[in-house]
PDB file of C-alpha atoms in Angstrom:
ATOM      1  CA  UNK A   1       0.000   0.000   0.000  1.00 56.00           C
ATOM      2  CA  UNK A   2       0.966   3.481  -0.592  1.00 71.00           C
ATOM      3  CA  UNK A   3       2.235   5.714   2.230  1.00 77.00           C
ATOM      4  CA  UNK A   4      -0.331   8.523   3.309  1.00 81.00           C
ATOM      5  CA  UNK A   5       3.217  10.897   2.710  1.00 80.00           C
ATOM      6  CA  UNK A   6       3.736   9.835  -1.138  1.00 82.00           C
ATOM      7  CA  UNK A   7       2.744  11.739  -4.108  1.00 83.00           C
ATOM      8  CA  UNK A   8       2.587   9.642  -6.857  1.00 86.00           C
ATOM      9  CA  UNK A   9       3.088  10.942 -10.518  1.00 88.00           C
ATOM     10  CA  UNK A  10       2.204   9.215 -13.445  1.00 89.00           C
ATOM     11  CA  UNK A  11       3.804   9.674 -16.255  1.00 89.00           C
ATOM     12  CA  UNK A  12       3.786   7.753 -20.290  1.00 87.00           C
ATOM     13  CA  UNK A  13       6.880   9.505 -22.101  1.00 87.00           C
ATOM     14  CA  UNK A  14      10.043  11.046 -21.086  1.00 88.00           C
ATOM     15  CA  UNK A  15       8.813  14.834 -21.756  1.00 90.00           C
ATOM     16  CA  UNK A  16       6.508  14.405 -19.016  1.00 91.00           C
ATOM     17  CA  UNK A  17       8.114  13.100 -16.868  1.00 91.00           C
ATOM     18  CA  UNK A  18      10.639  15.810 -16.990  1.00 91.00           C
ATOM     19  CA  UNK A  19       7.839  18.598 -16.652  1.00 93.00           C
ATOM     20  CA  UNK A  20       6.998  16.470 -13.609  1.00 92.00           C
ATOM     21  CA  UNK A  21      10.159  16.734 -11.880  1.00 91.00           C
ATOM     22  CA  UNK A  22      10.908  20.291 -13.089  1.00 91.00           C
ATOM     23  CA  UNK A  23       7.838  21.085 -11.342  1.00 91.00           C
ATOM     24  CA  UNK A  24       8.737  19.013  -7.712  1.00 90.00           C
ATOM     25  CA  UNK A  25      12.242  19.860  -7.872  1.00 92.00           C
ATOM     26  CA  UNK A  26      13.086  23.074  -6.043  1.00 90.00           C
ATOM     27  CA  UNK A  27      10.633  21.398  -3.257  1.00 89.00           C
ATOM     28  CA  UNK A  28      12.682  18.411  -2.541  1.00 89.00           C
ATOM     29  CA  UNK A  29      15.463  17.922  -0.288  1.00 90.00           C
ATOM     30  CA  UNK A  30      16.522  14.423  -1.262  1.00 91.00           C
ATOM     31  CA  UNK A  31      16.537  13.555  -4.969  1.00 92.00           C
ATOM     32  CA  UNK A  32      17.148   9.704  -5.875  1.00 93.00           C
ATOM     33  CA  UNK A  33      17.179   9.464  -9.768  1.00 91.00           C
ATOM     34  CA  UNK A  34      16.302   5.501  -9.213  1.00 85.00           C
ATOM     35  CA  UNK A  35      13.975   5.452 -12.486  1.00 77.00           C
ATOM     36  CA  UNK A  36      15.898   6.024 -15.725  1.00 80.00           C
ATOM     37  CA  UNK A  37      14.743   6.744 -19.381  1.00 85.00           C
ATOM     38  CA  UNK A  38      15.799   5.357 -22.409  1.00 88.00           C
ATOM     39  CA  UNK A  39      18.618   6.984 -23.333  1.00 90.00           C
ATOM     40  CA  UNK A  40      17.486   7.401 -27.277  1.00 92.00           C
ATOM     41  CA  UNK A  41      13.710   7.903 -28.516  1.00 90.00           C
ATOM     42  CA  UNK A  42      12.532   6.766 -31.834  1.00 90.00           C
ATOM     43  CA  UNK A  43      12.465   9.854 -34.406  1.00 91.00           C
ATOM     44  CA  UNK A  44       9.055   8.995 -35.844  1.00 90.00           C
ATOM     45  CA  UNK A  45       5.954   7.783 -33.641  1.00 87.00           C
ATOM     46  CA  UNK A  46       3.443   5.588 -35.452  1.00 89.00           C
ATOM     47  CA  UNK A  47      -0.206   5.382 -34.456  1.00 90.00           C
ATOM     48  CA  UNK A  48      -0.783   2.314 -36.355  1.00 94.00           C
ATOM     49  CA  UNK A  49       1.105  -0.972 -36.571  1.00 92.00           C
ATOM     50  CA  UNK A  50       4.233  -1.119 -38.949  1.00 89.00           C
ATOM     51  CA  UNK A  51       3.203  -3.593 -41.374  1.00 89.00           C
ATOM     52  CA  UNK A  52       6.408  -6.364 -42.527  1.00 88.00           C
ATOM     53  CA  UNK A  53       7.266  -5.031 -45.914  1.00 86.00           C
ATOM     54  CA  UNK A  54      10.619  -5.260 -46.148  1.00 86.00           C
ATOM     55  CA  UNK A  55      13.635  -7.532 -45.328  1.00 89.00           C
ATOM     56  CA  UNK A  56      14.881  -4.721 -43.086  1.00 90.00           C
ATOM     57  CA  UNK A  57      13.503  -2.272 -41.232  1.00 90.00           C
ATOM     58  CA  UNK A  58      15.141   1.337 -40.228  1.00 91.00           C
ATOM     59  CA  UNK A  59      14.309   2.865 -36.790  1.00 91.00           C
ATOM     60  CA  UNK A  60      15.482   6.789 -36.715  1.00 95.00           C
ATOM     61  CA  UNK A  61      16.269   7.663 -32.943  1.00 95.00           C
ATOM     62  CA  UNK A  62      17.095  10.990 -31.547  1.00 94.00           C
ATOM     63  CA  UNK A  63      19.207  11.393 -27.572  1.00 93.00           C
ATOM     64  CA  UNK A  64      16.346  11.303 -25.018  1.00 92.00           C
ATOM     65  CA  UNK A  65      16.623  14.498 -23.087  1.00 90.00           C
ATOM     66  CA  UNK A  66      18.805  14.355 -19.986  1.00 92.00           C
ATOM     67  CA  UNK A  67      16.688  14.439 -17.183  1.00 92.00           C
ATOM     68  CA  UNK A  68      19.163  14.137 -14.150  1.00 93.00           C
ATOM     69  CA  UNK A  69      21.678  15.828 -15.930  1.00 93.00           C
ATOM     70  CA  UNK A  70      19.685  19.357 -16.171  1.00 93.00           C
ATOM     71  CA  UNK A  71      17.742  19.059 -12.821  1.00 94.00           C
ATOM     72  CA  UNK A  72      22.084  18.934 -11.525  1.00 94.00           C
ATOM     73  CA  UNK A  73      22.802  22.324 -13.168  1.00 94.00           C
ATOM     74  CA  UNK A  74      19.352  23.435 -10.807  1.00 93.00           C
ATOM     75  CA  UNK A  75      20.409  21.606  -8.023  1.00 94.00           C
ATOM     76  CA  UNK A  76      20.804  23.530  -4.564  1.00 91.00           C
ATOM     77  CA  UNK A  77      23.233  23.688  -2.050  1.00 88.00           C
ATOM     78  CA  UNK A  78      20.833  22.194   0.625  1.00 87.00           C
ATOM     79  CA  UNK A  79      19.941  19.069  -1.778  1.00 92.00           C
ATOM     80  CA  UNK A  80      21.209  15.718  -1.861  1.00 93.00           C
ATOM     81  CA  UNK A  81      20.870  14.279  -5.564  1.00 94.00           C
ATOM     82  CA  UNK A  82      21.821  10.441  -5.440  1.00 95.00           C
ATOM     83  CA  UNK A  83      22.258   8.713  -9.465  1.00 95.00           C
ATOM     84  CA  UNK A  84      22.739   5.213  -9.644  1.00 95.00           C
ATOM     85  CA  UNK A  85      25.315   3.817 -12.778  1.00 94.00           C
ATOM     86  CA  UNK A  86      24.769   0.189 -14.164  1.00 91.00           C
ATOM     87  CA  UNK A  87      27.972  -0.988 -15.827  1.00 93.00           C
ATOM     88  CA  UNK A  88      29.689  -3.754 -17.190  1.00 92.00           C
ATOM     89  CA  UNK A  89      34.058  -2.157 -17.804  1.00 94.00           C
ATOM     90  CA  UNK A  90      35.632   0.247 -16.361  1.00 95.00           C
ATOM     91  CA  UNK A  91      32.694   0.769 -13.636  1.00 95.00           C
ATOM     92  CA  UNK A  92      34.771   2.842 -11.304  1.00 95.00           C
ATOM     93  CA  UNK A  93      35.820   5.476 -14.225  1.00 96.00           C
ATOM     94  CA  UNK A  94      32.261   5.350 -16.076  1.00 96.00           C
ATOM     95  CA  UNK A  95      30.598   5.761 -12.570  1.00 97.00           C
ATOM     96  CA  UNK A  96      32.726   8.881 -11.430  1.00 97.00           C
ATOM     97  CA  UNK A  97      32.369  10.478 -14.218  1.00 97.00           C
ATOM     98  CA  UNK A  98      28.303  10.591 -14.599  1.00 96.00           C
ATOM     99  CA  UNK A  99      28.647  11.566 -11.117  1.00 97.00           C
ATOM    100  CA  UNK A 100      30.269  14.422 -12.101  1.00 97.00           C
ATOM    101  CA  UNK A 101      28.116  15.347 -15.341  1.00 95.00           C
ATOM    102  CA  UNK A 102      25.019  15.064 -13.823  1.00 95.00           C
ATOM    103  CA  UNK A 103      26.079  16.789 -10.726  1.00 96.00           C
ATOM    104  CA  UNK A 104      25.575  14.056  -7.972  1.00 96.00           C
ATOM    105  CA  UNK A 105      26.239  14.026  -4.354  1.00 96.00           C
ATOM    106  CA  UNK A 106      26.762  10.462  -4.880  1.00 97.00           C
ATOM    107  CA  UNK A 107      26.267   7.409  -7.050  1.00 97.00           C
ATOM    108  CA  UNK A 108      25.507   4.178  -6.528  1.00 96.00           C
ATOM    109  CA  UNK A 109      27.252   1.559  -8.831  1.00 95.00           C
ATOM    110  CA  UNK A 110      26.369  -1.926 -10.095  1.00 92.00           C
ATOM    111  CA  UNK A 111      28.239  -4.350 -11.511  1.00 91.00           C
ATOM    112  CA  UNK A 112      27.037  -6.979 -14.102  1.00 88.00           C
ATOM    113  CA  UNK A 113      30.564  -8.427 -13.432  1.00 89.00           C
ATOM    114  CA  UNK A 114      29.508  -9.575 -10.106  1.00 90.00           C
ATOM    115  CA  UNK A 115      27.653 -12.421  -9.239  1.00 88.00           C
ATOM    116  CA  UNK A 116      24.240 -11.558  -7.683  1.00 84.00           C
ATOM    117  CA  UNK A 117      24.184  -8.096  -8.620  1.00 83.00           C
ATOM    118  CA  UNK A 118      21.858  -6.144 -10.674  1.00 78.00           C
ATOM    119  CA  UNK A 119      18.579  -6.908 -12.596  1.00 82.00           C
ATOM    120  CA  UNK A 120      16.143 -10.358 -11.684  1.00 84.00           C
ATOM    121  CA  UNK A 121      17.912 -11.435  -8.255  1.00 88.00           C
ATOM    122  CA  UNK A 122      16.650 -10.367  -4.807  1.00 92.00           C
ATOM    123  CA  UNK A 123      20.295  -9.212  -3.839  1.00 93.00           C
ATOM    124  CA  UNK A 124      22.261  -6.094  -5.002  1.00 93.00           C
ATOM    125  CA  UNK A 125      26.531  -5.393  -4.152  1.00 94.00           C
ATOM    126  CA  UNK A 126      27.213  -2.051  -4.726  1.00 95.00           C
ATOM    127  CA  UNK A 127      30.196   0.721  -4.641  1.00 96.00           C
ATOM    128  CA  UNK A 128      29.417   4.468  -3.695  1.00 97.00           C
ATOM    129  CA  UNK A 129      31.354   6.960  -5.125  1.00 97.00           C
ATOM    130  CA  UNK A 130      30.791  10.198  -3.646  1.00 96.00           C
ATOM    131  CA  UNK A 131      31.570  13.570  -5.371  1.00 95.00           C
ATOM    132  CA  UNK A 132      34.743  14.254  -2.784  1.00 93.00           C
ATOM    133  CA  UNK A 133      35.994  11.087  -4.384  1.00 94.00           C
ATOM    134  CA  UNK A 134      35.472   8.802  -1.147  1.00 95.00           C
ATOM    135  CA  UNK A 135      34.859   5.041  -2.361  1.00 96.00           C
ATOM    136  CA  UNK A 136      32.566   2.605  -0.157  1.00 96.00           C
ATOM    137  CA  UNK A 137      32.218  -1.001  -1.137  1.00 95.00           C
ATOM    138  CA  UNK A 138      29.433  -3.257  -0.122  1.00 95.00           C
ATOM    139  CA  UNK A 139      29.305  -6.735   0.786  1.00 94.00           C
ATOM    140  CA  UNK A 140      26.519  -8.499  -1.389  1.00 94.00           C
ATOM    141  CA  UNK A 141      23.322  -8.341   0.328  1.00 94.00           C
ATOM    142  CA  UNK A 142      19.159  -8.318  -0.094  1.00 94.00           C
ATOM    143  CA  UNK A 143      18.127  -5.571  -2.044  1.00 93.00           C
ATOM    144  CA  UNK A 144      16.409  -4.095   0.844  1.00 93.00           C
ATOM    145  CA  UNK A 145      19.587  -3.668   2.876  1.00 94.00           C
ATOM    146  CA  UNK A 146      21.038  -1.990   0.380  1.00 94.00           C
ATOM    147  CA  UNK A 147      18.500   0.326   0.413  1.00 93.00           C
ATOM    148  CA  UNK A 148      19.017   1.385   4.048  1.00 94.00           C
ATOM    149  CA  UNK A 149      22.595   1.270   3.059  1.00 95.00           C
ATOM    150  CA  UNK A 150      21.731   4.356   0.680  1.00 95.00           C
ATOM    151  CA  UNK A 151      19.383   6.087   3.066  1.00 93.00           C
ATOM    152  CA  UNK A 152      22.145   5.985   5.665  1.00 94.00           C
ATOM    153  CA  UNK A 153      24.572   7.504   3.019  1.00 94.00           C
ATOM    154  CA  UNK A 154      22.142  10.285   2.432  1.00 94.00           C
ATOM    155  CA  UNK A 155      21.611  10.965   5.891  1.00 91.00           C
ATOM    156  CA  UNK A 156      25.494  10.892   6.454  1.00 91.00           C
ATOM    157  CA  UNK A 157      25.823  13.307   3.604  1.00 90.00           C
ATOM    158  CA  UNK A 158      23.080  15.302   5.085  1.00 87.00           C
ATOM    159  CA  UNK A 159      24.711  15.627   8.371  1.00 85.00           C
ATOM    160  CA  UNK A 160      27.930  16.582   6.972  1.00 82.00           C
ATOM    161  CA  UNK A 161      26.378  19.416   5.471  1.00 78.00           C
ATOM    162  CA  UNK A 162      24.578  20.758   8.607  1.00 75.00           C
ATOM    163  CA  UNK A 163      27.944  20.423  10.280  1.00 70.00           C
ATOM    164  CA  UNK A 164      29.486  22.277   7.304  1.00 70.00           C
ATOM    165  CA  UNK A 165      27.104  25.354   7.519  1.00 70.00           C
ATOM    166  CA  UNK A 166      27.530  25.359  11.838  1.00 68.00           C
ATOM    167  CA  UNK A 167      31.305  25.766  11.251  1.00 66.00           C
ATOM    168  CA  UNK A 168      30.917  27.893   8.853  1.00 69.00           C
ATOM    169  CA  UNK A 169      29.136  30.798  10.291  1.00 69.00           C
ATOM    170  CA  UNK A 170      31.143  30.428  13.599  1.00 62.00           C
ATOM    171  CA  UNK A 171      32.161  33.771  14.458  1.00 61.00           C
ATOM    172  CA  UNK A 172      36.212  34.710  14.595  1.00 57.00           C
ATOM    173  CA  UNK A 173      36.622  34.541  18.017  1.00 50.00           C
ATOM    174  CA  UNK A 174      35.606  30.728  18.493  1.00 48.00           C
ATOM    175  CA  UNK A 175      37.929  28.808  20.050  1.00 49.00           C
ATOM    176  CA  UNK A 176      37.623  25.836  18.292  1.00 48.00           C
ATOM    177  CA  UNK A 177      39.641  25.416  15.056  1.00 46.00           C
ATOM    178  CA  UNK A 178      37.896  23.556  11.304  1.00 42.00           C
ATOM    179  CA  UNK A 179      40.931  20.720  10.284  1.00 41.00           C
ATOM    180  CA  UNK A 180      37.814  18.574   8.456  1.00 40.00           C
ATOM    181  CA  UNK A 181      33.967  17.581   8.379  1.00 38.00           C
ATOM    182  CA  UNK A 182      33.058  14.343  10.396  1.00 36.00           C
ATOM    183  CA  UNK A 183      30.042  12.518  12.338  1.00 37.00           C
ATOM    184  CA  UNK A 184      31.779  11.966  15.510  1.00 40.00           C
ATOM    185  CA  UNK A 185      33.733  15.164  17.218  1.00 40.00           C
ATOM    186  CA  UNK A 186      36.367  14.436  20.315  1.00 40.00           C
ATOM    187  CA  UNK A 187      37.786  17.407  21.895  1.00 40.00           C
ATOM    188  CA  UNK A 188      40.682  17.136  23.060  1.00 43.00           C
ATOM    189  CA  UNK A 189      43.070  19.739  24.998  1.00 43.00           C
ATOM    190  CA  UNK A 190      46.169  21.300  23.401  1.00 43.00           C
ATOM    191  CA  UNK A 191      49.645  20.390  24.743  1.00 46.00           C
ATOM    192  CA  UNK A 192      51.566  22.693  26.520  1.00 47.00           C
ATOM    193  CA  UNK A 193      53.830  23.373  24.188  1.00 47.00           C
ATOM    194  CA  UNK A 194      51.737  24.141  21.308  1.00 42.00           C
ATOM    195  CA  UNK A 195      52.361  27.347  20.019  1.00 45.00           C
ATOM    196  CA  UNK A 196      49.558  29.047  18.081  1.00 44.00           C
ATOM    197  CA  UNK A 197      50.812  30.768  14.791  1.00 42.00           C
ATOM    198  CA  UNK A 198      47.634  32.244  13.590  1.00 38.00           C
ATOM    199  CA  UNK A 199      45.325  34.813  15.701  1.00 37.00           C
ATOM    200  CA  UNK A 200      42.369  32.549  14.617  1.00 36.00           C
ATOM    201  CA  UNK A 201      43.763  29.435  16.171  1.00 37.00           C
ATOM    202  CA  UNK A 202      42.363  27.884  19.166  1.00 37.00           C
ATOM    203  CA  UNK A 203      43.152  29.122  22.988  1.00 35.00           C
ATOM    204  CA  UNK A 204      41.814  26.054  24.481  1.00 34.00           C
ATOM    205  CA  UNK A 205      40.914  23.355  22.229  1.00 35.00           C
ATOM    206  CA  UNK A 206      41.743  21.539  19.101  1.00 36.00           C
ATOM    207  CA  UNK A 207      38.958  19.701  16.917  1.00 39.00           C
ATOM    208  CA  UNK A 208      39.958  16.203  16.215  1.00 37.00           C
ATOM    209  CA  UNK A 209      37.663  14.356  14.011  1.00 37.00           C
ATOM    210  CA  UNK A 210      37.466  10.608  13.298  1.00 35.00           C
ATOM    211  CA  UNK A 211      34.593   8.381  11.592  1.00 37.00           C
ATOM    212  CA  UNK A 212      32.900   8.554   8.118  1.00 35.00           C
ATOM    213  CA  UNK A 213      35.215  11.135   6.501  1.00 33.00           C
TER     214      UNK A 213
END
């Protein structure tokens, strides 16, 4: 059954479905591009059915437009866009680089290669590939594990972000230095001997991070 919380669009061609999400967009905070188009449309649309005439037939097709790849150029500070890459050589390369065309926080990347993975099985093993070029390999597993494995890469992502915009607008004066984003903050006091170079430095404490970045 649907959830009371889900709006459900249909949609019969590519076109509208891209008027759809051009119209949600700007009011989503997590985007997961989990249902692709074909990537090329046929030219010519026939209302009737193509008759066998010929030994051969010709199908004209023209590139589909690129939905996740123009909702990225729209895509706000504040959202987490999530693409998913279905490969069979040179995943890792092929993978990084839609992530970077279309503008992902992330993407999540099968492998026909591996055993278990992909279309008509119940289980999924995946890589994510995040835009700051951290790599995270799965185990094989059910597909819905790997779904809360994604959701819990979102929310990581999200968090990182809200920690980004606290340190961010942390006046001059704070005594707490910014060495690099993480989940899991342990203060620890400076040594005696450290000498602070910089009047923006910490008088009391030093950040260390440690965990998911």
């Amino acid at each position: 059954a649907k959830h009371r919380s889900i709006k459900q669009i249909n949609v019969q061609t590519a076109d509208e479905k891209y008027d759809a999400w051009v119209k949600y967009f700007a009011l989503a905070d997590d985007i997961v591009f989990v249902a692709a188009v074909a990537d090329y449309t046929p030219k010519f649309r026939s209302v009737t059915k193509i008759k066998k005439k010929q030994n051969e037939l010709t199908i004209e097709l023209t590139k589909t437009k690129d939905i996740a790849g123009e909702l990225g150029k729209q895509k706000k500070t504040n959202q987490v866009a999530v693409g998913f890459a279905l490969e069979t050589n040179d995943e890792e390369i092929n993978a990084t680089e839609k992530l970077k065309r279309k503008n992902f926080d992330f993407i999540v990347l099968n492998s026909l290669r591996d055993e278990g993975a992909g279309f008509q099985t119940d289980t999924n093993k995946i890589t994510i590939i995040d835009k700051n070029g951290n790599v995270s390999k799965f185990d094989l597993k059910n597909k819905n594990e790997v779904a809360k494995d994604i959701v819990d890469y979102v929310n990581k992502i999200r968090l990182k972000n809200r920690w980004r915009l606290i340190l961010n607008n942390l006046p001059p004066t704070t005594d707490f230095v910014q060495l690099q984003f993480s989940f899991c903050f342990r203060f620890q006091p400076l040594p005696r001997n450290y000498v602070a170079n910089e009047p923006l430095m910490p008088k009391k404490y030093l950040v260390v991070t440690q965990g998911f970045l």
